Amino acid sequence: MLQPVATVRVVAGVGGQRGEGNEMSNRAWWIIGGVGVAFVAWMLLPWWATLLIVLAVVGAPVAGYLMLDPSQRRRLARIRERRQLGR
């Protein structure tokens, strides 16, 4: 007979208190999901296909940032300092 599974609440100790406790941020969930997808891809696809997927996922935002001119980069840095981006 199957035993009931206990509910586990994931708690992150990073970033300060929000709401009732230290729940994980959206960024942490995306990172965990990305690692999970990469692991599944590594198991199901050839190594070179997985490597290409990971490089594309990491390289696209980096390439986009590098295409910004210096004034746009400064503006983005100011927005990040005020914590207005990524909410």
Short mmCIF file of N, CA, C and O in Angstrom, two decimals:
data_model
loop_
_atom_site.label_atom_id
_atom_site.label_comp_id
_atom_site.label_asym_id
_atom_site.label_seq_id
_atom_site.Cartn_x
_atom_site.Cartn_y
_atom_site.Cartn_z
N MET A 1 0.83 -1.17 0.00
CA MET A 1 0.00 0.00 0.00
C MET A 1 0.88 1.24 0.00
O MET A 1 1.91 1.29 0.65
N LEU A 2 0.47 2.26 -0.73
CA LEU A 2 1.26 3.48 -0.83
C LEU A 2 1.10 4.34 0.41
O LEU A 2 0.01 4.49 0.94
N GLN A 3 2.21 4.91 0.84
CA GLN A 3 2.21 5.82 1.97
C GLN A 3 1.98 7.24 1.47
O GLN A 3 2.47 7.60 0.40
N PRO A 4 1.26 8.06 2.23
CA PRO A 4 1.10 9.46 1.80
C PRO A 4 2.45 10.18 1.86
O PRO A 4 3.26 9.94 2.74
N VAL A 5 2.65 11.05 0.89
CA VAL A 5 3.91 11.79 0.80
C VAL A 5 3.76 13.09 1.58
O VAL A 5 2.77 13.80 1.46
N ALA A 6 4.76 13.38 2.38
CA ALA A 6 4.74 14.62 3.16
C ALA A 6 4.98 15.81 2.24
O ALA A 6 5.73 15.74 1.29
N THR A 7 4.32 16.89 2.53
CA THR A 7 4.50 18.11 1.76
C THR A 7 5.75 18.82 2.26
O THR A 7 5.93 19.00 3.46
N VAL A 8 6.60 19.21 1.33
CA VAL A 8 7.84 19.89 1.67
C VAL A 8 7.77 21.31 1.16
O VAL A 8 7.44 21.55 0.02
N ARG A 9 8.08 22.26 2.02
CA ARG A 9 8.11 23.66 1.63
C ARG A 9 9.57 24.06 1.43
O ARG A 9 10.39 23.93 2.33
N VAL A 10 9.88 24.53 0.23
CA VAL A 10 11.24 24.91 -0.09
C VAL A 10 11.48 26.32 0.44
O VAL A 10 10.72 27.23 0.16
N VAL A 11 12.56 26.46 1.19
CA VAL A 11 12.88 27.75 1.79
C VAL A 11 14.28 28.14 1.37
O VAL A 11 15.20 27.34 1.42
N ALA A 12 14.42 29.37 0.92
CA ALA A 12 15.73 29.89 0.56
C ALA A 12 16.15 30.94 1.57
O ALA A 12 15.34 31.76 1.98
N GLY A 13 17.39 30.91 1.95
CA GLY A 13 17.86 31.87 2.93
C GLY A 13 18.51 33.09 2.31
O GLY A 13 19.34 33.73 2.91
N VAL A 14 18.17 33.39 1.07
CA VAL A 14 18.80 34.49 0.36
C VAL A 14 17.77 35.58 0.07
O VAL A 14 16.63 35.29 -0.23
N GLY A 15 18.16 36.82 0.15
CA GLY A 15 17.34 37.90 -0.35
C GLY A 15 16.41 38.56 0.63
O GLY A 15 15.66 39.43 0.25
N GLY A 16 16.42 38.21 1.86
CA GLY A 16 15.56 38.90 2.83
C GLY A 16 14.18 38.28 2.92
O GLY A 16 13.83 37.37 2.21
N GLN A 17 13.39 38.84 3.80
CA GLN A 17 12.07 38.29 4.09
C GLN A 17 11.03 38.87 3.14
O GLN A 17 11.02 40.06 2.88
N ARG A 18 10.16 38.02 2.64
CA ARG A 18 9.03 38.44 1.82
C ARG A 18 7.82 37.68 2.31
O ARG A 18 7.84 36.47 2.40
N GLY A 19 6.78 38.37 2.59
CA GLY A 19 5.56 37.70 3.01
C GLY A 19 5.72 37.03 4.36
O GLY A 19 6.21 37.61 5.31
N GLU A 20 5.31 35.78 4.44
CA GLU A 20 5.33 35.05 5.71
C GLU A 20 6.70 34.50 6.06
O GLU A 20 6.99 34.26 7.21
N GLY A 21 7.53 34.24 5.08
CA GLY A 21 8.82 33.64 5.37
C GLY A 21 9.77 33.84 4.22
O GLY A 21 9.54 34.64 3.32
N ASN A 22 10.83 33.11 4.22
CA ASN A 22 11.83 33.19 3.16
C ASN A 22 11.48 32.20 2.06
O ASN A 22 12.06 31.14 1.95
N GLU A 23 10.54 32.55 1.23
CA GLU A 23 10.19 31.69 0.11
C GLU A 23 11.14 31.97 -1.04
O GLU A 23 11.75 33.03 -1.10
N MET A 24 11.24 31.02 -1.94
CA MET A 24 12.17 31.17 -3.05
C MET A 24 11.70 32.24 -4.02
O MET A 24 10.52 32.37 -4.29
N SER A 25 12.65 32.97 -4.59
CA SER A 25 12.32 34.00 -5.56
C SER A 25 12.03 33.36 -6.91
O SER A 25 12.32 32.18 -7.15
N ASN A 26 11.47 34.15 -7.80
CA ASN A 26 11.19 33.66 -9.15
C ASN A 26 12.48 33.28 -9.86
O ASN A 26 12.52 32.32 -10.61
N ARG A 27 13.54 34.06 -9.62
CA ARG A 27 14.82 33.76 -10.27
C ARG A 27 15.33 32.39 -9.84
O ARG A 27 15.85 31.62 -10.66
N ALA A 28 15.19 32.06 -8.56
CA ALA A 28 15.64 30.75 -8.06
C ALA A 28 14.85 29.62 -8.72
O ALA A 28 15.42 28.59 -9.08
N TRP A 29 13.55 29.82 -8.88
CA TRP A 29 12.74 28.79 -9.55
C TRP A 29 13.18 28.60 -11.00
O TRP A 29 13.22 27.48 -11.51
N TRP A 30 13.49 29.69 -11.69
CA TRP A 30 13.95 29.58 -13.08
C TRP A 30 15.28 28.84 -13.15
O TRP A 30 15.51 28.03 -14.06
N ILE A 31 16.17 29.12 -12.21
CA ILE A 31 17.47 28.45 -12.20
C ILE A 31 17.30 26.96 -11.94
O ILE A 31 17.90 26.12 -12.64
N ILE A 32 16.48 26.61 -10.97
CA ILE A 32 16.24 25.19 -10.67
C ILE A 32 15.60 24.50 -11.87
O ILE A 32 15.98 23.38 -12.24
N GLY A 33 14.64 25.16 -12.50
CA GLY A 33 14.00 24.59 -13.68
C GLY A 33 14.98 24.41 -14.83
O GLY A 33 14.96 23.39 -15.53
N GLY A 34 15.86 25.39 -15.02
CA GLY A 34 16.86 25.28 -16.09
C GLY A 34 17.83 24.15 -15.87
O GLY A 34 18.20 23.43 -16.80
N VAL A 35 18.25 23.98 -14.62
CA VAL A 35 19.15 22.87 -14.30
C VAL A 35 18.44 21.54 -14.53
O VAL A 35 19.02 20.59 -15.06
N GLY A 36 17.16 21.48 -14.16
CA GLY A 36 16.40 20.25 -14.38
C GLY A 36 16.25 19.91 -15.85
O GLY A 36 16.43 18.76 -16.27
N VAL A 37 15.93 20.91 -16.66
CA VAL A 37 15.79 20.69 -18.11
C VAL A 37 17.13 20.29 -18.71
O VAL A 37 17.19 19.39 -19.57
N ALA A 38 18.21 20.93 -18.29
CA ALA A 38 19.53 20.57 -18.79
C ALA A 38 19.89 19.13 -18.43
O ALA A 38 20.45 18.39 -19.25
N PHE A 39 19.53 18.73 -17.22
CA PHE A 39 19.82 17.35 -16.81
C PHE A 39 19.02 16.35 -17.65
O PHE A 39 19.57 15.34 -18.11
N VAL A 40 17.75 16.62 -17.87
CA VAL A 40 16.92 15.73 -18.69
C VAL A 40 17.45 15.69 -20.12
O VAL A 40 17.54 14.63 -20.74
N ALA A 41 17.83 16.86 -20.66
CA ALA A 41 18.38 16.90 -22.01
C ALA A 41 19.69 16.11 -22.08
O ALA A 41 19.95 15.40 -23.06
N TRP A 42 20.50 16.21 -21.03
CA TRP A 42 21.76 15.48 -21.00
C TRP A 42 21.51 13.97 -21.02
O TRP A 42 22.27 13.22 -21.63
N MET A 43 20.43 13.54 -20.36
CA MET A 43 20.11 12.11 -20.32
C MET A 43 19.52 11.61 -21.64
O MET A 43 19.75 10.47 -22.03
N LEU A 44 18.74 12.45 -22.33
CA LEU A 44 17.99 12.00 -23.51
C LEU A 44 18.66 12.33 -24.84
O LEU A 44 18.41 11.63 -25.83
N LEU A 45 19.47 13.36 -24.89
CA LEU A 45 20.06 13.81 -26.14
C LEU A 45 21.55 13.50 -26.16
O LEU A 45 22.17 13.31 -25.11
N PRO A 46 22.15 13.51 -27.34
CA PRO A 46 23.61 13.37 -27.40
C PRO A 46 24.29 14.55 -26.69
O PRO A 46 23.72 15.64 -26.59
N TRP A 47 25.52 14.34 -26.24
CA TRP A 47 26.21 15.36 -25.45
C TRP A 47 26.37 16.66 -26.21
O TRP A 47 26.25 17.73 -25.65
N TRP A 48 26.63 16.58 -27.52
CA TRP A 48 26.86 17.79 -28.29
C TRP A 48 25.58 18.61 -28.46
O TRP A 48 25.62 19.84 -28.49
N ALA A 49 24.41 17.93 -28.55
CA ALA A 49 23.14 18.66 -28.67
C ALA A 49 22.82 19.38 -27.36
O ALA A 49 22.37 20.53 -27.37
N THR A 50 23.07 18.71 -26.25
CA THR A 50 22.85 19.34 -24.95
C THR A 50 23.77 20.53 -24.77
O THR A 50 23.35 21.59 -24.29
N LEU A 51 25.02 20.39 -25.17
CA LEU A 51 25.98 21.49 -25.07
C LEU A 51 25.53 22.68 -25.92
O LEU A 51 25.60 23.83 -25.47
N LEU A 52 25.05 22.42 -27.13
CA LEU A 52 24.57 23.51 -27.98
C LEU A 52 23.37 24.23 -27.36
O LEU A 52 23.28 25.46 -27.41
N ILE A 53 22.46 23.47 -26.77
CA ILE A 53 21.28 24.08 -26.14
C ILE A 53 21.70 24.95 -24.96
O ILE A 53 21.24 26.09 -24.82
N VAL A 54 22.58 24.44 -24.11
CA VAL A 54 23.03 25.21 -22.94
C VAL A 54 23.77 26.46 -23.38
O VAL A 54 23.55 27.55 -22.84
N LEU A 55 24.65 26.35 -24.39
CA LEU A 55 25.37 27.52 -24.88
C LEU A 55 24.43 28.55 -25.48
O LEU A 55 24.62 29.76 -25.31
N ALA A 56 23.39 28.11 -26.18
CA ALA A 56 22.44 29.05 -26.77
C ALA A 56 21.64 29.77 -25.68
O ALA A 56 21.41 30.98 -25.77
N VAL A 57 21.23 29.03 -24.65
CA VAL A 57 20.44 29.64 -23.57
C VAL A 57 21.28 30.65 -22.79
O VAL A 57 20.78 31.70 -22.40
N VAL A 58 22.54 30.34 -22.58
CA VAL A 58 23.41 31.27 -21.85
C VAL A 58 23.89 32.39 -22.78
O VAL A 58 23.98 33.55 -22.38
N GLY A 59 24.17 32.07 -24.02
CA GLY A 59 24.76 33.03 -24.95
C GLY A 59 23.81 34.10 -25.45
O GLY A 59 24.22 35.22 -25.75
N ALA A 60 22.52 33.79 -25.55
CA ALA A 60 21.57 34.77 -26.09
C ALA A 60 21.47 36.03 -25.22
O ALA A 60 21.60 37.14 -25.76
N PRO A 61 21.28 35.92 -23.91
CA PRO A 61 21.25 37.14 -23.10
C PRO A 61 22.59 37.88 -23.07
O PRO A 61 22.63 39.11 -23.05
N VAL A 62 23.68 37.13 -23.08
CA VAL A 62 25.00 37.76 -23.08
C VAL A 62 25.20 38.54 -24.37
O VAL A 62 25.65 39.69 -24.36
N ALA A 63 24.83 37.95 -25.50
CA ALA A 63 24.95 38.65 -26.78
C ALA A 63 24.06 39.89 -26.82
O ALA A 63 24.47 40.94 -27.32
N GLY A 64 22.86 39.78 -26.27
CA GLY A 64 21.96 40.93 -26.22
C GLY A 64 22.54 42.05 -25.38
O GLY A 64 22.46 43.23 -25.76
N TYR A 65 23.15 41.73 -24.25
CA TYR A 65 23.76 42.75 -23.40
C TYR A 65 24.95 43.40 -24.11
O TYR A 65 25.13 44.62 -24.04
N LEU A 66 25.76 42.59 -24.79
CA LEU A 66 26.93 43.13 -25.47
C LEU A 66 26.55 44.02 -26.66
O LEU A 66 27.35 44.86 -27.08
N MET A 67 25.35 43.86 -27.19
CA MET A 67 24.90 44.70 -28.30
C MET A 67 24.41 46.07 -27.84
O MET A 67 24.22 46.96 -28.66
N LEU A 68 24.22 46.25 -26.55
CA LEU A 68 23.81 47.56 -26.04
C LEU A 68 24.96 48.54 -26.14
O LEU A 68 26.12 48.18 -25.97
N ASP A 69 24.63 49.82 -26.42
CA ASP A 69 25.69 50.82 -26.41
C ASP A 69 25.93 51.24 -24.95
O ASP A 69 25.14 50.93 -24.06
N PRO A 70 27.04 51.94 -24.69
CA PRO A 70 27.39 52.27 -23.30
C PRO A 70 26.30 53.02 -22.53
O PRO A 70 26.12 52.78 -21.32
N SER A 71 25.57 53.93 -23.19
CA SER A 71 24.53 54.66 -22.46
C SER A 71 23.39 53.73 -22.05
O SER A 71 22.82 53.87 -20.96
N GLN A 72 23.07 52.76 -22.89
CA GLN A 72 22.03 51.79 -22.54
C GLN A 72 22.48 50.89 -21.40
O GLN A 72 21.69 50.53 -20.54
N ARG A 73 23.75 50.53 -21.39
CA ARG A 73 24.28 49.71 -20.29
C ARG A 73 24.23 50.47 -18.97
O ARG A 73 23.90 49.90 -17.94
N ARG A 74 24.58 51.78 -19.01
CA ARG A 74 24.51 52.58 -17.79
C ARG A 74 23.07 52.68 -17.30
O ARG A 74 22.81 52.59 -16.09
N ARG A 75 22.15 52.88 -18.22
CA ARG A 75 20.74 52.97 -17.84
C ARG A 75 20.26 51.66 -17.21
O ARG A 75 19.57 51.65 -16.19
N LEU A 76 20.64 50.54 -17.80
CA LEU A 76 20.28 49.24 -17.25
C LEU A 76 20.89 49.05 -15.86
O LEU A 76 20.23 48.53 -14.96
N ALA A 77 22.12 49.49 -15.67
CA ALA A 77 22.76 49.37 -14.36
C ALA A 77 22.02 50.22 -13.32
O ALA A 77 21.83 49.77 -12.17
N ARG A 78 21.60 51.43 -13.69
CA ARG A 78 20.84 52.27 -12.76
C ARG A 78 19.52 51.62 -12.38
O ARG A 78 19.10 51.64 -11.22
N ILE A 79 18.84 51.04 -13.36
CA ILE A 79 17.57 50.38 -13.08
C ILE A 79 17.78 49.20 -12.14
O ILE A 79 17.02 48.98 -11.20
N ARG A 80 18.82 48.44 -12.37
CA ARG A 80 19.10 47.30 -11.50
C ARG A 80 19.46 47.74 -10.09
O ARG A 80 19.11 47.06 -9.12
N GLU A 81 20.18 48.86 -9.99
CA GLU A 81 20.53 49.35 -8.65
C GLU A 81 19.29 49.72 -7.86
O GLU A 81 19.24 49.53 -6.65
N ARG A 82 18.28 50.25 -8.54
CA ARG A 82 17.05 50.63 -7.85
C ARG A 82 16.11 49.44 -7.69
O ARG A 82 15.00 49.60 -7.19
N ARG A 83 16.54 48.28 -8.13
CA ARG A 83 15.77 47.04 -8.01
C ARG A 83 14.41 47.15 -8.69
O ARG A 83 13.40 46.65 -8.21
N GLN A 84 14.37 47.83 -9.83
CA GLN A 84 13.12 47.95 -10.55
C GLN A 84 13.01 46.91 -11.66
O GLN A 84 11.96 46.76 -12.25
N LEU A 85 14.10 46.22 -11.96
CA LEU A 85 14.08 45.21 -13.00
C LEU A 85 14.14 43.84 -12.34
O LEU A 85 14.87 43.63 -11.39
N GLY A 86 13.37 42.92 -12.83
CA GLY A 86 13.40 41.56 -12.29
C GLY A 86 12.38 41.31 -11.21
O GLY A 86 12.46 40.33 -10.49
N ARG A 87 11.40 42.18 -11.06
CA ARG A 87 10.36 41.96 -10.06
C ARG A 87 9.31 41.04 -10.59
O ARG A 87 9.04 40.94 -11.70
#
